[in-house]
PDB file of C-alpha atoms in Angstrom:
ATOM      1  CA  PRO A   5      -1.514 -11.894   1.761  1.00  0.00           C
ATOM      2  CA  SER A   6      -1.196 -15.530   0.617  1.00  0.00           C
ATOM      3  CA  GLY A   7       2.656 -16.444  -0.032  1.00  0.00           C
ATOM      4  CA  PHE A   8       3.565 -14.249   3.159  1.00  0.00           C
ATOM      5  CA  ASN A   9       3.443 -14.059   6.790  1.00  0.00           C
ATOM      6  CA  MET A  10       3.917 -10.604   9.675  1.00  0.00           C
ATOM      7  CA  ASN A  11       7.343 -10.930  10.951  1.00  0.00           C
ATOM      8  CA  ASN A  12       6.176  -9.961  14.314  1.00  0.00           C
ATOM      9  CA  GLU A  13       6.954  -6.255  13.682  1.00  0.00           C
ATOM     10  CA  VAL A  14       4.439  -3.940  14.381  1.00  0.00           C
ATOM     11  CA  ALA A  15       4.580   0.137  14.567  1.00  0.00           C
ATOM     12  CA  TYR A  16       1.722   2.536  16.056  1.00  0.00           C
ATOM     13  CA  SER A  17       1.116   5.381  16.807  1.00  0.00           C
ATOM     14  CA  PRO A  18      -2.049   7.511  17.342  1.00  0.00           C
ATOM     15  CA  GLY A  19      -4.193   6.711  14.392  1.00  0.00           C
ATOM     16  CA  GLN A  20      -2.040   5.096  12.353  1.00  0.00           C
ATOM     17  CA  VAL A  21      -0.548   0.846  12.323  1.00  0.00           C
ATOM     18  CA  THR A  22       2.373  -0.154  10.136  1.00  0.00           C
ATOM     19  CA  LEU A  23       2.466  -4.122   9.788  1.00  0.00           C
ATOM     20  CA  PHE A  24       5.609  -6.030   8.286  1.00  0.00           C
ATOM     21  CA  PHE A  25       5.183  -8.785   6.120  1.00  0.00           C
ATOM     22  CA  LYS A  26       8.061 -11.026   4.989  1.00  0.00           C
ATOM     23  CA  SER A  27       7.768 -13.842   1.754  1.00  0.00           C
ATOM     24  CA  ASN A  28       7.739 -17.942   2.788  1.00  0.00           C
ATOM     25  CA  SER A  29       9.208 -18.711  -0.044  1.00  0.00           C
ATOM     26  CA  ASP A  30      12.123 -16.057  -0.677  1.00  0.00           C
ATOM     27  CA  ASN A  31      13.633 -12.762   0.424  1.00  0.00           C
ATOM     28  CA  ARG A  32      10.569 -10.407  -0.957  1.00  0.00           C
ATOM     29  CA  SER A  33       9.033  -8.207   1.760  1.00  0.00           C
ATOM     30  CA  PHE A  34       6.522  -5.308   2.372  1.00  0.00           C
ATOM     31  CA  LYS A  35       5.418  -3.393   4.909  1.00  0.00           C
ATOM     32  CA  LEU A  36       1.826  -1.842   5.158  1.00  0.00           C
ATOM     33  CA  THR A  37       0.305   1.440   6.783  1.00  0.00           C
ATOM     34  CA  GLN A  38      -3.099   2.022   7.840  1.00  0.00           C
ATOM     35  CA  THR A  39      -3.779   5.551   8.700  1.00  0.00           C
ATOM     36  CA  ALA A  40      -6.968   7.058   9.773  1.00  0.00           C
ATOM     37  CA  SER A  41      -8.118   9.774   7.227  1.00  0.00           C
ATOM     38  CA  ALA A  42     -10.826  11.960   6.071  1.00  0.00           C
ATOM     39  CA  TRP A  43      -9.302  11.789   2.125  1.00  0.00           C
ATOM     40  CA  ASP A  44     -11.259   9.643  -0.425  1.00  0.00           C
ATOM     41  CA  SER A  45      -9.629   8.784  -3.390  1.00  0.00           C
ATOM     42  CA  GLU A  46      -9.101  12.349  -5.208  1.00  0.00           C
ATOM     43  CA  SER A  47      -7.889  13.969  -1.869  1.00  0.00           C
ATOM     44  CA  LEU A  48      -5.819  11.067  -1.790  1.00  0.00           C
ATOM     45  CA  GLN A  49      -4.544  11.921  -5.396  1.00  0.00           C
ATOM     46  CA  GLN A  50      -4.131  15.341  -4.508  1.00  0.00           C
ATOM     47  CA  SER A  51      -2.527  15.337  -0.899  1.00  0.00           C
ATOM     48  CA  PHE A  52      -0.380  12.410  -1.230  1.00  0.00           C
ATOM     49  CA  LEU A  53       0.851  11.533  -5.058  1.00  0.00           C
ATOM     50  CA  ALA A  54       0.892  14.672  -6.235  1.00  0.00           C
ATOM     51  CA  THR A  55       3.116  16.769  -3.795  1.00  0.00           C
ATOM     52  CA  ASP A  56       6.166  14.302  -4.124  1.00  0.00           C
ATOM     53  CA  ASN A  57       5.845  14.273  -7.927  1.00  0.00           C
ATOM     54  CA  ASN A  58       4.983  10.569  -7.733  1.00  0.00           C
ATOM     55  CA  GLN A  59       4.776   8.852 -11.265  1.00  0.00           C
ATOM     56  CA  TYR A  60       1.447   7.266 -10.476  1.00  0.00           C
ATOM     57  CA  GLN A  61      -1.536   5.195 -12.261  1.00  0.00           C
ATOM     58  CA  ALA A  62      -4.961   4.897 -10.982  1.00  0.00           C
ATOM     59  CA  VAL A  63      -6.742   1.625 -11.181  1.00  0.00           C
ATOM     60  CA  ASP A  64     -10.226   0.637 -10.476  1.00  0.00           C
ATOM     61  CA  SER A  65     -10.078  -2.686  -8.639  1.00  0.00           C
ATOM     62  CA  ASN A  66     -13.253  -4.234  -6.306  1.00  0.00           C
ATOM     63  CA  GLY A  67     -14.592  -1.002  -5.888  1.00  0.00           C
ATOM     64  CA  LYS A  68     -11.690   1.145  -4.891  1.00  0.00           C
ATOM     65  CA  LYS A  69      -8.843   3.369  -6.908  1.00  0.00           C
ATOM     66  CA  LEU A  70      -5.515   1.867  -6.167  1.00  0.00           C
ATOM     67  CA  TYR A  71      -2.642   4.194  -7.578  1.00  0.00           C
ATOM     68  CA  PHE A  72       0.217   2.420  -8.134  1.00  0.00           C
ATOM     69  CA  TYR A  73       3.340   4.359  -7.276  1.00  0.00           C
ATOM     70  CA  GLY A  74       7.596   4.520  -7.676  1.00  0.00           C
ATOM     71  CA  LYS A  75       8.687   0.839  -8.738  1.00  0.00           C
ATOM     72  CA  ASN A  76       7.020  -0.817  -6.497  1.00  0.00           C
ATOM     73  CA  ASN A  77       4.127   0.642  -4.040  1.00  0.00           C
ATOM     74  CA  VAL A  78       0.794   1.013  -3.790  1.00  0.00           C
ATOM     75  CA  THR A  79      -1.861   2.843  -1.734  1.00  0.00           C
ATOM     76  CA  TRP A  80      -5.561   3.766  -1.189  1.00  0.00           C
ATOM     77  CA  VAL A  81      -8.606   5.099   0.960  1.00  0.00           C
ATOM     78  CA  ASP A  82     -11.436   2.734   2.007  1.00  0.00           C
ATOM     79  CA  LYS A  83     -13.960   3.851   5.086  1.00  0.00           C
ATOM     80  CA  GLY A  84     -11.565   5.734   6.450  1.00  0.00           C
ATOM     81  CA  ILE A  85      -8.273   4.516   6.471  1.00  0.00           C
ATOM     82  CA  TRP A  86      -5.382   4.975   4.114  1.00  0.00           C
ATOM     83  CA  TYR A  87      -3.589   2.083   3.078  1.00  0.00           C
ATOM     84  CA  ASN A  88      -0.006   2.502   1.715  1.00  0.00           C
ATOM     85  CA  LEU A  89       1.683  -0.491   0.830  1.00  0.00           C
ATOM     86  CA  GLU A  90       5.716  -0.271   0.227  1.00  0.00           C
ATOM     87  CA  SER A  91       7.790  -2.532  -1.287  1.00  0.00           C
ATOM     88  CA  ASP A  92      11.392  -2.433  -1.262  1.00  0.00           C
ATOM     89  CA  THR A  93      12.125  -5.981  -3.244  1.00  0.00           C
ATOM     90  CA  ASP A  94      10.858  -6.126  -6.949  1.00  0.00           C
ATOM     91  CA  LEU A  95       6.931  -7.563  -6.611  1.00  0.00           C
ATOM     92  CA  SER A  96       5.346  -6.912  -9.106  1.00  0.00           C
ATOM     93  CA  ARG A  97       2.782  -5.126 -10.358  1.00  0.00           C
ATOM     94  CA  ALA A  98       0.164  -8.583 -10.399  1.00  0.00           C
ATOM     95  CA  GLN A  99       1.046  -8.798  -6.979  1.00  0.00           C
ATOM     96  CA  LEU A 100       1.164  -5.968  -5.608  1.00  0.00           C
ATOM     97  CA  HIS A 101      -3.116  -5.423  -7.178  1.00  0.00           C
ATOM     98  CA  SER A 102      -3.196  -8.726  -5.842  1.00  0.00           C
ATOM     99  CA  LEU A 103      -2.265  -8.133  -2.476  1.00  0.00           C
ATOM    100  CA  ALA A 104      -4.106  -5.012  -2.334  1.00  0.00           C
ATOM    101  CA  ASP A 105      -6.908  -6.888  -3.362  1.00  0.00           C
ATOM    102  CA  SER A 106      -6.716  -8.798  -0.297  1.00  0.00           C
ATOM    103  CA  ILE A 107      -6.749  -6.551   2.438  1.00  0.00           C
TER     104      ILE A 107
END
């Protein structure tokens, strides 16, 4: 995504890959985990978000349903892939939304 670069760290296992990104201008970072999945948006909500008692907000965006949860996280499913973007820094909801839309 614009303004971020991969920091050359990748974690993987069968059916899953995690990419780590750092901002080009400050200390913001995030990781994006992609997992092969048969889930749709409803099963993601029921199987992931509801089970951890996460407070979340669903937003329709470019044909995908994005679920913002926790302080700096967004998750969605698209074409058999579950995407989970987690940040440990203060990325705004608008920045998370933009990142999710760019993937």
